[in-house]
Coordinates of C-alpha atoms and ligand atoms in Angstrom, one line a residue:
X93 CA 93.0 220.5 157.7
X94 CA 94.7 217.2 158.6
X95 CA 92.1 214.2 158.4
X96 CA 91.2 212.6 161.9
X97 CA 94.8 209.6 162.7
X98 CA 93.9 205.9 162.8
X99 CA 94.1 205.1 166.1
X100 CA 93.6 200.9 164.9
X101 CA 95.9 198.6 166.4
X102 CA 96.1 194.9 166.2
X103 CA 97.7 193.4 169.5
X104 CA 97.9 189.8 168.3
X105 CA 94.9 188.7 166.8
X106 CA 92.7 191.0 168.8
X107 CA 91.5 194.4 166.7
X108 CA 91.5 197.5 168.8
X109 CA 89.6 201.2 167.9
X110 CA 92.3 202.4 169.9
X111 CA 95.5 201.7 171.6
X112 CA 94.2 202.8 175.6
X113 CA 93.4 199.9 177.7
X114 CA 92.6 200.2 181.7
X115 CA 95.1 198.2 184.0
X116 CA 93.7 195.4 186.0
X117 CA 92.8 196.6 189.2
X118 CA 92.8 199.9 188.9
X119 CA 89.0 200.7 187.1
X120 CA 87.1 197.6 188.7
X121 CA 84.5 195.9 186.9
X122 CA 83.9 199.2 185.0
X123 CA 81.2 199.5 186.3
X124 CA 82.5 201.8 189.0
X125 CA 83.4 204.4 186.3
X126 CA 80.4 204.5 184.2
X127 CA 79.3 207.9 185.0
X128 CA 83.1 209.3 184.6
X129 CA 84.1 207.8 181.9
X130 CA 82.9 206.8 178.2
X131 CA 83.4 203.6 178.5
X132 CA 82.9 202.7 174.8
X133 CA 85.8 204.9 173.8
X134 CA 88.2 202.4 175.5
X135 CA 90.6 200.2 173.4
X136 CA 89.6 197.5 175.8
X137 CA 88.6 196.9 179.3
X138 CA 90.9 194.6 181.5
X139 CA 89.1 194.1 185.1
X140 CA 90.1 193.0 188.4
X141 CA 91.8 189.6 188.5
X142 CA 89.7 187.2 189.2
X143 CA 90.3 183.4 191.2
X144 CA 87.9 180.6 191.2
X145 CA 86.5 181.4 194.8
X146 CA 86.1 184.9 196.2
X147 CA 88.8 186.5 197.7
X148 CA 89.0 189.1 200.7
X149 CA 92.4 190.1 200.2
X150 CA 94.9 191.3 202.5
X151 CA 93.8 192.9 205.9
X152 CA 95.0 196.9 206.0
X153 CA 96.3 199.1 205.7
X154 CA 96.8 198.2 201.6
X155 CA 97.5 201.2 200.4
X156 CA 100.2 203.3 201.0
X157 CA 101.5 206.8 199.3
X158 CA 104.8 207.7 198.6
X159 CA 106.7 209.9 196.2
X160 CA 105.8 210.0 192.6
X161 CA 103.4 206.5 193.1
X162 CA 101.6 204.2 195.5
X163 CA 102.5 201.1 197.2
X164 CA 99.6 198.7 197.4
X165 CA 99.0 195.0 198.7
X166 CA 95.5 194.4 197.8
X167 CA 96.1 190.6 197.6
X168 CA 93.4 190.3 195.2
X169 CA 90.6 190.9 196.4
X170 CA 87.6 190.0 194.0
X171 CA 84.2 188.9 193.9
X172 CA 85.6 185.2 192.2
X173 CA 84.9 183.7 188.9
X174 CA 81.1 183.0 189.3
X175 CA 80.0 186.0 190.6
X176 CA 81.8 187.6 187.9
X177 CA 79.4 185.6 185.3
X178 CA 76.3 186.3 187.3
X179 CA 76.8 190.0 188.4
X180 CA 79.5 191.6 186.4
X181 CA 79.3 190.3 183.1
X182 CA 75.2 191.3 182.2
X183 CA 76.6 195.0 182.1
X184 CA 79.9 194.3 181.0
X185 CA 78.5 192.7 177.7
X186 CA 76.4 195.6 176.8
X187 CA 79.6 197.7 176.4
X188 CA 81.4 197.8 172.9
X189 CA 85.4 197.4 173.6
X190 CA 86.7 193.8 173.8
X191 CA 86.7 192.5 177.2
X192 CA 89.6 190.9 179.0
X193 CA 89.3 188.5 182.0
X194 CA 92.7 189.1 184.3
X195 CA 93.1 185.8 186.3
X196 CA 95.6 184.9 189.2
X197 CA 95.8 181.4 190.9
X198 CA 97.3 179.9 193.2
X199 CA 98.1 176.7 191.4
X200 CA 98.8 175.6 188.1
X201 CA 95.3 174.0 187.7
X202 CA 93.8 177.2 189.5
X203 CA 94.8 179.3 185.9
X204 CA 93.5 176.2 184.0
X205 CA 90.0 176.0 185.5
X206 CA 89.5 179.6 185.5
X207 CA 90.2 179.8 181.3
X208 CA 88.2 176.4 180.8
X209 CA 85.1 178.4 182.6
X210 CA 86.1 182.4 180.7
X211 CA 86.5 179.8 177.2
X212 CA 82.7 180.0 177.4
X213 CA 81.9 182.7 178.0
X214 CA 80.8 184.3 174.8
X215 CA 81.1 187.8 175.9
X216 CA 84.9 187.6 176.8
X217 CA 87.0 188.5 173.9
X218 CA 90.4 187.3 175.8
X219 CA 92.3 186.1 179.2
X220 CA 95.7 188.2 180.6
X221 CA 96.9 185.6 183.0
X222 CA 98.8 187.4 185.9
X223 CA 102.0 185.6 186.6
X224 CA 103.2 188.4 188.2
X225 CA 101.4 189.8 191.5
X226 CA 103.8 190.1 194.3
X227 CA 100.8 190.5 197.1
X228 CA 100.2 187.1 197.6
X229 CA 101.8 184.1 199.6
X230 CA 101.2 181.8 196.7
X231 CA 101.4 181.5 193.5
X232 CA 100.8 185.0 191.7
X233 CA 104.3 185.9 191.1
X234 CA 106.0 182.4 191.6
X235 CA 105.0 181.7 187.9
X236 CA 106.7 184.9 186.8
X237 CA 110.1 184.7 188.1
X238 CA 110.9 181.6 186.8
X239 CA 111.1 180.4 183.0
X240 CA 110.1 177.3 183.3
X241 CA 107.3 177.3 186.0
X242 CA 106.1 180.3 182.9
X243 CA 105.9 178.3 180.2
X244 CA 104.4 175.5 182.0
X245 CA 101.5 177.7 183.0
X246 CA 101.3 179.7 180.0
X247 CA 100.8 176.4 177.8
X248 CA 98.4 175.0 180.0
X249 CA 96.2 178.0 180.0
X250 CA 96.7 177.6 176.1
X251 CA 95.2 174.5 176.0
X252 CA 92.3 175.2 177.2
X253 CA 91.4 178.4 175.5
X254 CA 91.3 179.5 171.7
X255 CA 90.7 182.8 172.9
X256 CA 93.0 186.0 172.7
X257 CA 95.2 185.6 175.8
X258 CA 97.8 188.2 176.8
X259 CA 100.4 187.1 179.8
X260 CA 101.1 189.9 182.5
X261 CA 104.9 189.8 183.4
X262 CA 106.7 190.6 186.6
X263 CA 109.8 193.5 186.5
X264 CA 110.9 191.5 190.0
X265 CA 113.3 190.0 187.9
X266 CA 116.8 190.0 186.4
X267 CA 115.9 189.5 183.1
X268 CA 112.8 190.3 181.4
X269 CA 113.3 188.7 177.8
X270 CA 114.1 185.2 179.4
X271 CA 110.4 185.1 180.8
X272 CA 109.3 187.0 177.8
X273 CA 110.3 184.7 175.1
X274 CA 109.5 181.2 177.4
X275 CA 105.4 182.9 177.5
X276 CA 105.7 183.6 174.0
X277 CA 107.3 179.9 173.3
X278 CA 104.0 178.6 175.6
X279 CA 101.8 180.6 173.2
X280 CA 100.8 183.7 174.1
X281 CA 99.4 186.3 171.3
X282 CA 100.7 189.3 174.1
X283 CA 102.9 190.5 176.6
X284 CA 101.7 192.8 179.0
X285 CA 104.2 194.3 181.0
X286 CA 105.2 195.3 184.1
X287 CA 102.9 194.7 187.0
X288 CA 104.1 196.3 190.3
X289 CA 107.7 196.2 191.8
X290 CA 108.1 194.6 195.2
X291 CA 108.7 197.7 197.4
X292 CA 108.1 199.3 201.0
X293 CA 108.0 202.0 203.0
X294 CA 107.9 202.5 207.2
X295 CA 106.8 205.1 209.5
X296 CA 109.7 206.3 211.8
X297 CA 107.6 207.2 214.4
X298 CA 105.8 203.7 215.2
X299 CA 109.1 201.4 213.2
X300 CA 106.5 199.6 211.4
X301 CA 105.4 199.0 207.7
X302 CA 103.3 201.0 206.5
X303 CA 101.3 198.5 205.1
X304 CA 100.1 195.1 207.1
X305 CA 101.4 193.1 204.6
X306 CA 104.8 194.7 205.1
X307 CA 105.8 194.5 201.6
X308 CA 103.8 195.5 198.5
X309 CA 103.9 197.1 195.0
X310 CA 104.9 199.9 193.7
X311 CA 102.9 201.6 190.6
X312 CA 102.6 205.3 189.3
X313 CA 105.0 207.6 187.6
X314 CA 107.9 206.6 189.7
X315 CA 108.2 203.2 187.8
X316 CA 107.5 204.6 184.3
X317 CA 111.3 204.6 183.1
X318 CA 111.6 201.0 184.8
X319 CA 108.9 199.7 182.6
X320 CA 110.0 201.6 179.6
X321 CA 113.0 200.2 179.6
X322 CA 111.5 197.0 180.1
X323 CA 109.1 197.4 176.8
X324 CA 111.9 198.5 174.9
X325 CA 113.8 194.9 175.6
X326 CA 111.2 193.0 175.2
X327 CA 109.4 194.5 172.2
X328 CA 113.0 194.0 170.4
X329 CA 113.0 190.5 170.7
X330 CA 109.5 189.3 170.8
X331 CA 107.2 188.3 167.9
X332 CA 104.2 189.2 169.3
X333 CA 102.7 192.5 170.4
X334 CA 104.1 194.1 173.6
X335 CA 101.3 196.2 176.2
X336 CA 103.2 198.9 177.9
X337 CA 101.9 199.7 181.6
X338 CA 103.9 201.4 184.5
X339 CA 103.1 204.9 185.4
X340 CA 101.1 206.3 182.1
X341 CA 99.4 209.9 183.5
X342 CA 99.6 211.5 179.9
X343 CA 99.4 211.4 176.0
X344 CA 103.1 212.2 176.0
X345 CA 103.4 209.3 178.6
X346 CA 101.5 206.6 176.2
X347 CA 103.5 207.8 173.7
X348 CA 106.7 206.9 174.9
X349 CA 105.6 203.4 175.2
X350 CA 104.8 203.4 172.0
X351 CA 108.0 204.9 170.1
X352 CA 109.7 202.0 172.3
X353 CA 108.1 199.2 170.6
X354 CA 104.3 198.9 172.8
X355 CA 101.2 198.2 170.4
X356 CA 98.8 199.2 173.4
X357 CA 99.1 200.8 176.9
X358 CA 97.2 200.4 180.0
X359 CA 96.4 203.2 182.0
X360 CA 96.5 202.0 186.3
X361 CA 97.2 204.2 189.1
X362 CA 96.5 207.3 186.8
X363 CA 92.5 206.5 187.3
X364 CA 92.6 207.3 191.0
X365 CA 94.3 211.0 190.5
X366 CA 91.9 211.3 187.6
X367 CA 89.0 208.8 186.6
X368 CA 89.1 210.4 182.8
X369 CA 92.4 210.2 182.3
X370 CA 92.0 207.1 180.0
X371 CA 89.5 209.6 177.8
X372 CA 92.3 212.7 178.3
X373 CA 95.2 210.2 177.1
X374 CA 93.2 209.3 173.9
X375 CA 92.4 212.5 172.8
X376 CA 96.0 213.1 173.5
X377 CA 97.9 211.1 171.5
X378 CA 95.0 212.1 168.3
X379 CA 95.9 215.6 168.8
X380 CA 99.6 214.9 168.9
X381 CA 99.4 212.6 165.9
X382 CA 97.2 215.6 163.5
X383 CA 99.6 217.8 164.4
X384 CA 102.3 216.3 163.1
X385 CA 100.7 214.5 160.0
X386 CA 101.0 211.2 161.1
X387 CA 98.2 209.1 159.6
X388 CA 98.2 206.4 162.2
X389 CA 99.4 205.2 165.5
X390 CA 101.2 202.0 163.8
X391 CA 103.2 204.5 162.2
X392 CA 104.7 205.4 165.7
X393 CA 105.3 202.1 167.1
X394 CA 108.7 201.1 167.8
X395 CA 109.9 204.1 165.7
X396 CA 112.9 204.6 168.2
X397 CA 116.2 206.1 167.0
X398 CA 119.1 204.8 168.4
Ligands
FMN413 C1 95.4 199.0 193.6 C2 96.0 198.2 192.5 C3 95.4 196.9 192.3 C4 96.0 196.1 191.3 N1 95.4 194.9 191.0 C5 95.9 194.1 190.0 C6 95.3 192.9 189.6 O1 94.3 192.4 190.2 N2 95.8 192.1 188.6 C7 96.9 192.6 187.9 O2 97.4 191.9 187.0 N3 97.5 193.8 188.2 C8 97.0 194.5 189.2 N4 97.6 195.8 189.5 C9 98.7 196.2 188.7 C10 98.3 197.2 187.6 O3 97.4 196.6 186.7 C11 99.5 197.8 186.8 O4 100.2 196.7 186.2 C12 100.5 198.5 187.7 O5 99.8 199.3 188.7 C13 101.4 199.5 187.0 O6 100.7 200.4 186.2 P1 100.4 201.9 186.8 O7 101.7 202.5 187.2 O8 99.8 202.6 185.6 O9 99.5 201.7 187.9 C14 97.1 196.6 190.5 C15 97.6 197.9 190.8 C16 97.1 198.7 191.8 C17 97.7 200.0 192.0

């Protein structure tokens, strides 16, 4: 009998049980799954970004299916920052994984306000800043697409917080190692990476979008080899820890990521096909690692042949 792998991972500075994280958006404020899931078996909970006031979002349709994935324009909705502290958090902090507070602003000094408030907050272990949404009119992905307005936000953020703080990139770009290595110049411990890809679709019959917003992003299996790719690059050059997301349904999924240089995944659209699947995926990639004799996860990551 093989003995039970070490699932342990360190993603700069912030000790995991276990390399599954759930993707912003995609598993609420937890709370939501609590009788589906075991929530203290997560490597860590990332929530629904959050901006200083409330925010209603973008009117629908918002969601949209199409082959292999979903197209969604949510816009952020969320209940804001203080509503967050006064409703969300009480149950939030009796859980055991680390907690990470996504934010999106607007502004420069939107980010910065929201990590000044999250810096007290005892019960947050660390911030992934969105730079990357591409659902809004302002801001959101504005910060991703462009090295400098990156760093600038990025080091702001930094200033304010000693906490762990990951930075959530955009694949709506040519080059994902330019903005990669400007966060990581700015301070960030992680990269998180990708967020959706600006897509559409239209219905033929009535020539119009198929969501109000027109536009939106595109998540699920179909973008799995984009942000594979996209890991790979990145985790090359970076110095710290890279979070794979994009399309993870399966162990064999997460494990990809992994052999291409990710420390961590997150798990998004895969929670509305099915709302264990962050459970399925961990007991996954144990199984897969006793079978082979592989003591621990670390022992897979970046372990690509070329
Ligand atoms: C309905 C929905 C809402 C999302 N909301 C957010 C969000 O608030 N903040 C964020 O950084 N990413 C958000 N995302 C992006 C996901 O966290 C993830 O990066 C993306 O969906 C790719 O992963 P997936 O293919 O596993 O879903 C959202 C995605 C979906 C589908």
């Amino acid at each position: 009998m093989s003995m039970k792998p070490d699932l342990t991972v360190d993603i700069g500075g912030l000790p995991l049980q276990n390399p599954v994280l759930t993707a912003s958006g995609t598993f609420g404020y937890a709370r939501e799954f609590e009788h589906l899931v075991d929530l203290n078996r997560l490597g860590a909970i990332i929530v629904k970004g959050l901006s200083l006031e409330p925010t209603k979002g973008n009117p629908p349709p918002r969601i949209a299916e199409t082959p292999c994935g979903m197209l969604n324009a949510i816009g952020l909705e969320n209940v804001g920052i203080e509503a967050f502290v006064n409703e969300k958090l009480p149950f939030l902090q009796t859980l055991s994984p680390p907690l990470i507070v996504n934010i999106y602003g607007k502004l420069e000094d939107d980010y910065n306000r929201l990590a000044t408030r999250i810096e007290d907050l005892e019960a947050v272990a660390g911030i992934e800043v969105n730079i990357s949404c591409p659902n809004v009119k302002a801001g959101g992905m504005a910060f991703g697409v462009d090295p400098q307005a990156a760093f600038s936000v990025i080091r702001a953020v930094r200033e304010q917080t000693r906490k762990f703080l990951a930075v959530k990139l955009s694949p709506n770009v040519s080059d994902i190692t330019e903005i990669a290595r400007a966060v990581e110049d700015a301070g960030a411990d992680c990269i998180s990476l990708i967020n959706t890809l600006s897509a559409m679709a239209i219905d033929i019959e009535t020539r119009r979008p198929r969501l109000a917003n027109i536009t939106g992003g595109l998540s699920g299996p179909a973008i799995k080899p984009v942000a594979l790719r996209m890991v790979w690059q990145v985790a090359r050059i970076a110095k710290v820890p890279v979070i794979g997301i994009g399309g993870i349904m399966t162990a064999a999924d997460a494990l990809e990521f992994f052999i291409a240089g990710a420390s961590a995944v997150q798990v998004g659209t895969a929670n509305f096909v099915n709302p264990h699947v962050t459970t399925d995926i961990i007991v996954g990639i144990e199984k897969f690692l006793a079978d082979r004799n592989i003591a621990k996860i670390s022992d897979l990551i970046g372990s690509l042949e070329t």
